[in-house]
Coordinates of C-alpha atoms in Angstrom, one line a residue:
Q859 CA -38.6 -22.9 -25.4
V860 CA -37.9 -26.3 -27.0
A861 CA -37.6 -24.6 -30.5
L862 CA -35.3 -21.9 -29.0
Y863 CA -33.1 -24.6 -27.4
K864 CA -32.9 -26.6 -30.6
S865 CA -31.7 -23.4 -32.4
V866 CA -28.6 -23.1 -30.2
P867 CA -25.4 -24.1 -32.2
T868 CA -24.5 -26.9 -29.9
R869 CA -22.3 -28.6 -32.5
L870 CA -20.2 -25.5 -33.0
L871 CA -20.0 -24.9 -29.2
S872 CA -19.0 -28.5 -28.7
R873 CA -16.2 -28.3 -31.3
A874 CA -14.9 -25.1 -29.6
W875 CA -15.1 -26.9 -26.2
G876 CA -13.2 -29.8 -27.7
R877 CA -10.4 -27.5 -28.9
L878 CA -10.2 -25.8 -25.5
N879 CA -10.0 -29.2 -23.8
Q880 CA -6.9 -30.0 -25.9
V881 CA -5.0 -26.9 -25.0
E882 CA -2.0 -27.9 -22.8
L883 CA -2.2 -26.4 -19.4
P884 CA 1.0 -25.1 -17.6
T885 CA 2.1 -27.5 -14.9
W886 CA 1.3 -25.0 -12.1
L887 CA -2.3 -24.6 -13.3
R888 CA -3.2 -28.2 -13.6
K889 CA -3.8 -29.0 -10.0
P890 CA -6.1 -26.1 -9.2
V891 CA -8.1 -26.6 -12.5
Y892 CA -8.6 -30.3 -12.0
S893 CA -9.2 -30.0 -8.3
L894 CA -12.1 -27.6 -9.0
Y895 CA -13.5 -30.2 -11.5
I896 CA -13.1 -33.0 -9.0
W897 CA -14.8 -31.0 -6.3
T898 CA -17.7 -29.9 -8.6
F899 CA -18.5 -33.4 -10.0
G900 CA -17.4 -35.7 -7.2
V901 CA -14.6 -37.5 -9.1
N902 CA -12.9 -40.3 -7.2
M903 CA -9.2 -40.0 -8.1
K904 CA -8.2 -42.9 -5.9
E905 CA -9.5 -45.2 -8.6
A906 CA -7.5 -43.5 -11.4
A907 CA -4.5 -45.4 -12.8
V908 CA -2.6 -42.1 -12.4
E909 CA -3.6 -40.1 -9.3
D910 CA -1.0 -37.3 -9.9
L911 CA -3.0 -34.4 -11.4
H912 CA 0.2 -32.9 -12.9
H913 CA 0.4 -35.9 -15.2
Y914 CA -2.7 -34.8 -17.3
R915 CA -1.5 -32.3 -19.9
N916 CA -5.0 -31.0 -20.7
L917 CA -8.7 -31.4 -19.8
S918 CA -9.3 -34.0 -22.5
E919 CA -6.6 -36.3 -21.0
F920 CA -8.1 -35.8 -17.6
F921 CA -11.7 -36.6 -18.8
R922 CA -10.4 -39.8 -20.5
R923 CA -8.3 -41.0 -17.5
K924 CA -8.0 -44.8 -17.1
L925 CA -8.8 -46.7 -14.0
K926 CA -6.5 -49.0 -11.9
P927 CA -6.8 -52.6 -13.2
Q928 CA -8.8 -53.9 -10.2
A929 CA -11.0 -50.8 -9.7
R930 CA -13.9 -52.4 -11.6
P931 CA -14.1 -56.2 -11.3
V932 CA -16.2 -57.7 -14.1
C933 CA -19.1 -59.8 -12.9
C934 CA -18.7 -63.4 -14.3
L935 CA -22.1 -64.7 -13.0
H936 CA -24.4 -62.6 -15.2
S937 CA -24.7 -62.6 -18.9
V938 CA -24.9 -58.8 -19.4
I939 CA -22.9 -56.3 -17.4
S940 CA -22.9 -52.5 -17.4
P941 CA -20.6 -51.2 -20.1
S942 CA -19.9 -48.0 -18.2
D943 CA -20.2 -46.1 -15.0
G944 CA -23.5 -44.0 -14.8
K945 CA -27.1 -43.8 -13.8
I946 CA -29.8 -46.2 -15.0
L947 CA -32.5 -44.1 -16.7
N948 CA -34.6 -46.9 -17.9
F949 CA -34.7 -50.6 -18.8
G950 CA -37.2 -53.3 -19.7
Q951 CA -38.9 -54.9 -22.7
V952 CA -39.3 -53.0 -25.9
K953 CA -43.0 -52.6 -26.6
N954 CA -44.9 -51.4 -29.7
C955 CA -41.6 -50.4 -31.5
E956 CA -41.1 -47.7 -28.8
V957 CA -38.3 -47.3 -26.3
E958 CA -38.5 -45.2 -23.1
Q959 CA -36.0 -42.3 -23.1
V960 CA -36.9 -41.6 -19.4
K961 CA -40.0 -42.7 -17.7
G962 CA -43.1 -41.6 -19.7
V963 CA -41.1 -40.2 -22.6
T964 CA -40.6 -42.6 -25.6
Y965 CA -38.9 -42.6 -29.0
S966 CA -39.2 -44.8 -32.1
L967 CA -37.0 -47.8 -32.2
E968 CA -36.7 -47.5 -36.0
S969 CA -35.9 -43.8 -35.9
F970 CA -33.2 -44.5 -33.3
L971 CA -31.5 -47.4 -35.0
G972 CA -32.3 -46.5 -38.6
P973 CA -33.4 -48.9 -41.4
R974 CA -32.7 -52.6 -40.8
I975 CA -29.3 -53.8 -41.9
S976 CA -29.1 -56.6 -44.4
T977 CA -29.7 -60.1 -43.0
E978 CA -26.6 -61.5 -44.7
E979 CA -24.4 -59.1 -42.8
L980 CA -25.8 -59.9 -39.4
H981 CA -26.0 -63.7 -40.1
F982 CA -29.8 -63.5 -39.4
S983 CA -32.6 -65.4 -40.9
Q984 CA -35.0 -63.5 -43.2
A985 CA -38.0 -62.1 -41.3
P986 CA -41.4 -62.2 -43.0
P987 CA -41.9 -58.8 -44.8
G988 CA -45.2 -58.0 -43.0
N989 CA -43.6 -58.0 -39.5
S990 CA -43.0 -54.8 -37.6
F991 CA -39.4 -53.4 -37.3
Q992 CA -39.2 -54.7 -33.7
Q993 CA -40.3 -58.2 -34.8
Q994 CA -37.7 -58.2 -37.6
L995 CA -34.9 -57.7 -35.1
V996 CA -36.0 -60.8 -33.1
T997 CA -34.4 -63.8 -34.8
K998 CA -35.4 -66.6 -32.5
E999 CA -38.9 -67.8 -31.7
G1000 CA -39.9 -67.1 -28.1
N1001 CA -37.4 -64.3 -27.6
E1002 CA -38.1 -60.7 -26.7
L1003 CA -36.4 -57.4 -27.3
Y1004 CA -34.9 -55.6 -24.3
H1005 CA -33.4 -52.1 -23.7
C1006 CA -31.3 -50.4 -21.1
V1007 CA -30.3 -46.7 -20.9
I1008 CA -27.3 -45.5 -18.9
Y1009 CA -26.5 -41.8 -18.4
L1010 CA -22.8 -40.9 -17.8
A1011 CA -22.5 -37.7 -15.7
P1012 CA -19.5 -35.4 -16.2
G1013 CA -17.7 -36.8 -13.1
D1014 CA -18.0 -40.5 -14.3
Y1015 CA -15.3 -42.6 -15.8
H1016 CA -15.7 -41.9 -19.6
C1017 CA -14.5 -45.1 -21.2
F1018 CA -17.1 -47.8 -22.1
H1019 CA -16.6 -51.6 -22.5
S1020 CA -18.2 -54.6 -24.0
P1021 CA -21.4 -55.6 -22.0
T1022 CA -21.2 -59.2 -23.1
D1023 CA -19.5 -61.7 -25.4
W1024 CA -20.7 -60.7 -28.9
R1025 CA -19.7 -60.0 -32.5
V1026 CA -19.9 -56.5 -33.9
S1027 CA -20.8 -56.7 -37.6
H1028 CA -21.8 -53.1 -38.5
R1029 CA -21.5 -49.5 -37.5
R1030 CA -24.0 -46.8 -38.3
H1031 CA -23.1 -43.2 -37.6
F1032 CA -25.8 -40.5 -37.4
P1033 CA -24.2 -37.0 -37.3
G1034 CA -27.2 -35.2 -35.7
S1035 CA -27.4 -32.5 -33.0
L1036 CA -25.5 -32.3 -29.8
M1037 CA -28.2 -31.4 -27.3
S1038 CA -27.7 -32.2 -23.6
V1039 CA -28.8 -35.7 -22.6
N1040 CA -29.2 -34.7 -18.9
P1041 CA -32.3 -36.6 -17.6
G1042 CA -34.1 -33.2 -17.1
V1043 CA -33.7 -32.3 -20.8
A1044 CA -34.5 -35.9 -21.8
R1045 CA -38.0 -35.4 -20.2
W1046 CA -38.4 -32.1 -22.0
I1047 CA -37.5 -33.0 -25.6
K1048 CA -39.3 -35.9 -27.2
E1049 CA -37.1 -38.2 -29.3
L1050 CA -34.0 -36.5 -28.0
F1051 CA -31.9 -39.6 -28.6
C1052 CA -33.1 -39.7 -32.3
H1053 CA -32.0 -36.1 -32.9
N1054 CA -28.5 -36.4 -31.3
E1055 CA -25.3 -37.6 -32.9
R1056 CA -24.9 -41.3 -32.2
V1057 CA -22.8 -44.3 -33.1
V1058 CA -24.9 -47.6 -33.4
L1059 CA -22.9 -50.8 -33.2
T1060 CA -24.9 -53.9 -34.2
G1061 CA -24.2 -57.5 -34.3
D1062 CA -25.2 -60.7 -32.5
W1063 CA -24.6 -62.7 -29.3
K1064 CA -25.6 -66.2 -28.4
H1065 CA -29.3 -65.2 -28.1
G1066 CA -29.5 -63.3 -31.3
F1067 CA -29.5 -59.5 -32.1
F1068 CA -27.4 -57.2 -29.9
S1069 CA -26.6 -53.5 -30.2
L1070 CA -24.8 -50.8 -28.3
T1071 CA -25.4 -47.1 -29.1
A1072 CA -23.1 -44.3 -27.9
V1073 CA -25.2 -41.1 -27.9
G1074 CA -23.3 -37.8 -28.1
A1075 CA -24.3 -34.7 -26.2
T1076 CA -23.4 -31.0 -25.7
N1077 CA -19.6 -30.8 -25.3
V1078 CA -19.3 -34.5 -26.2
G1079 CA -18.4 -34.0 -29.9
S1080 CA -15.9 -36.9 -29.7
I1081 CA -17.1 -40.5 -29.6
R1082 CA -14.3 -42.9 -30.2
I1083 CA -14.6 -46.6 -31.0
Y1084 CA -11.1 -48.2 -30.5
F1085 CA -11.3 -50.7 -33.3
D1086 CA -12.9 -48.3 -35.8
Q1087 CA -10.3 -45.9 -37.2
D1088 CA -12.6 -44.6 -40.0
L1089 CA -15.1 -43.1 -37.5
H1090 CA -15.0 -39.3 -37.3
T1091 CA -17.7 -37.6 -35.1
N1092 CA -18.8 -33.9 -34.8
S1093 CA -17.7 -32.9 -38.3
P1094 CA -18.7 -29.3 -39.3
C1095 CA -21.2 -30.2 -42.0
Y1096 CA -23.9 -32.9 -42.2
S1097 CA -27.4 -33.3 -43.7
K1098 CA -30.2 -33.6 -41.2
G1099 CA -31.4 -37.2 -40.9
S1100 CA -28.4 -38.6 -42.8
Y1101 CA -26.3 -41.4 -41.6
N1102 CA -23.3 -43.5 -42.9
D1103 CA -22.8 -47.2 -42.6
F1104 CA -19.6 -49.2 -42.3
S1105 CA -19.5 -53.0 -42.3
F1106 CA -16.9 -55.0 -40.4
I1107 CA -17.8 -58.1 -42.5
S1108 CA -15.5 -58.5 -45.5
N1109 CA -14.1 -61.2 -47.7
N1110 CA -11.1 -61.5 -45.4
N1111 CA -13.2 -61.2 -42.2
K1112 CA -16.5 -63.2 -42.2
E1113 CA -17.0 -62.9 -38.4
G1114 CA -16.9 -59.2 -37.8
I1115 CA -15.2 -57.9 -34.6
P1116 CA -15.4 -60.4 -31.7
M1117 CA -15.7 -58.6 -28.3
R1118 CA -15.3 -60.2 -24.9
K1119 CA -17.3 -59.2 -21.9
G1120 CA -15.5 -56.3 -20.2
E1121 CA -13.1 -55.6 -23.1
H1122 CA -12.3 -51.9 -23.8
L1123 CA -14.7 -50.7 -26.6
G1124 CA -14.5 -46.9 -26.7
E1125 CA -14.7 -43.6 -24.9
F1126 CA -16.5 -40.2 -24.7
N1127 CA -15.1 -36.8 -24.1
L1128 CA -17.0 -35.6 -21.0
G1129 CA -20.3 -37.5 -20.3
S1130 CA -23.1 -38.9 -22.4
T1131 CA -25.5 -41.9 -22.7
I1132 CA -25.3 -45.5 -23.8
V1133 CA -28.3 -47.4 -25.0
L1134 CA -28.3 -51.2 -25.2
I1135 CA -31.0 -52.9 -27.3
F1136 CA -30.8 -56.7 -27.5
E1137 CA -32.7 -59.9 -28.0
A1138 CA -33.0 -62.5 -25.2
P1139 CA -35.3 -65.3 -24.1
K1140 CA -38.4 -64.4 -22.2
D1141 CA -36.9 -65.4 -18.8
F1142 CA -34.2 -62.7 -19.1
K1143 CA -34.3 -60.6 -15.9
F1144 CA -32.8 -57.2 -15.2
H1145 CA -31.2 -56.8 -11.7
L1146 CA -31.7 -53.0 -11.6
K1147 CA -33.8 -50.1 -10.2
A1148 CA -34.5 -47.0 -12.3
G1149 CA -32.4 -44.1 -11.1
Q1150 CA -29.7 -46.3 -9.4
K1151 CA -26.0 -45.6 -9.8
I1152 CA -24.1 -48.4 -11.5
R1153 CA -20.4 -49.0 -12.3
F1154 CA -18.8 -50.7 -15.2
G1155 CA -18.6 -54.4 -14.6
E1156 CA -21.7 -54.7 -12.4
A1157 CA -24.5 -56.9 -13.4
L1158 CA -27.4 -55.6 -15.6
G1159 CA -29.2 -58.8 -16.0
S1160 CA -29.1 -62.5 -16.7
L1161 CA -31.1 -65.6 -17.6

């Protein structure tokens, strides 16, 4: 069954869905089409910056609707906030170079992030060569590596934001598959997140290494990062296991891209998953329960 599912041309279907989403709907058809979607997925249009359904020319515009300015207040008391609306699938310390996809199903940290990026680019000290991949990411003695997985359902707000104050130094794009990241499928297919198309943003915050990964899914061929005009996702051709790197560090820009907590970072078409992997002191505490719903701006954890 897994092999059969993997053989489904999800990238082709996602591109077709993307084109369909961009077809302009006649004004008279917009309200019934969007109302059906709102009813099916429980969308709260009272939070939308524009509540009038006739305003959205196509499904893509409706999926990427913006919120009213005060709909998601950003928590100032905690060091890491949720970058998006969604459901918490998993969180905690990274152990044995493995990250939990959903409870009981893990994937390799190195397969997910890819080979380590040069220390010069991330302003990190050189790790001893014998250390594990996980230990090489931890830059400060006494720190641990943490992770948090957030699943965005089709009815959720599809933009994502910066979860903390940090500097983005590097982008790694894995073309990959576009299988569903629904929690049921995530329990079924091992290393699902390592197979799927994803955009890994890495950099550093005040406690060391920090990364945010936007994972694509079926019908989510488009992952957009607002400050990265060179990123193009769901292209027709790619080599399995390939990836491409882009550095935001240059002779003219030694600091990368500074992001403030809550600042707009990017968007999905439809829903998908965001994975945070970051370094923090041992007394970092998550304020979460697995399976809980969360909204952009709410606290994930703090010191």
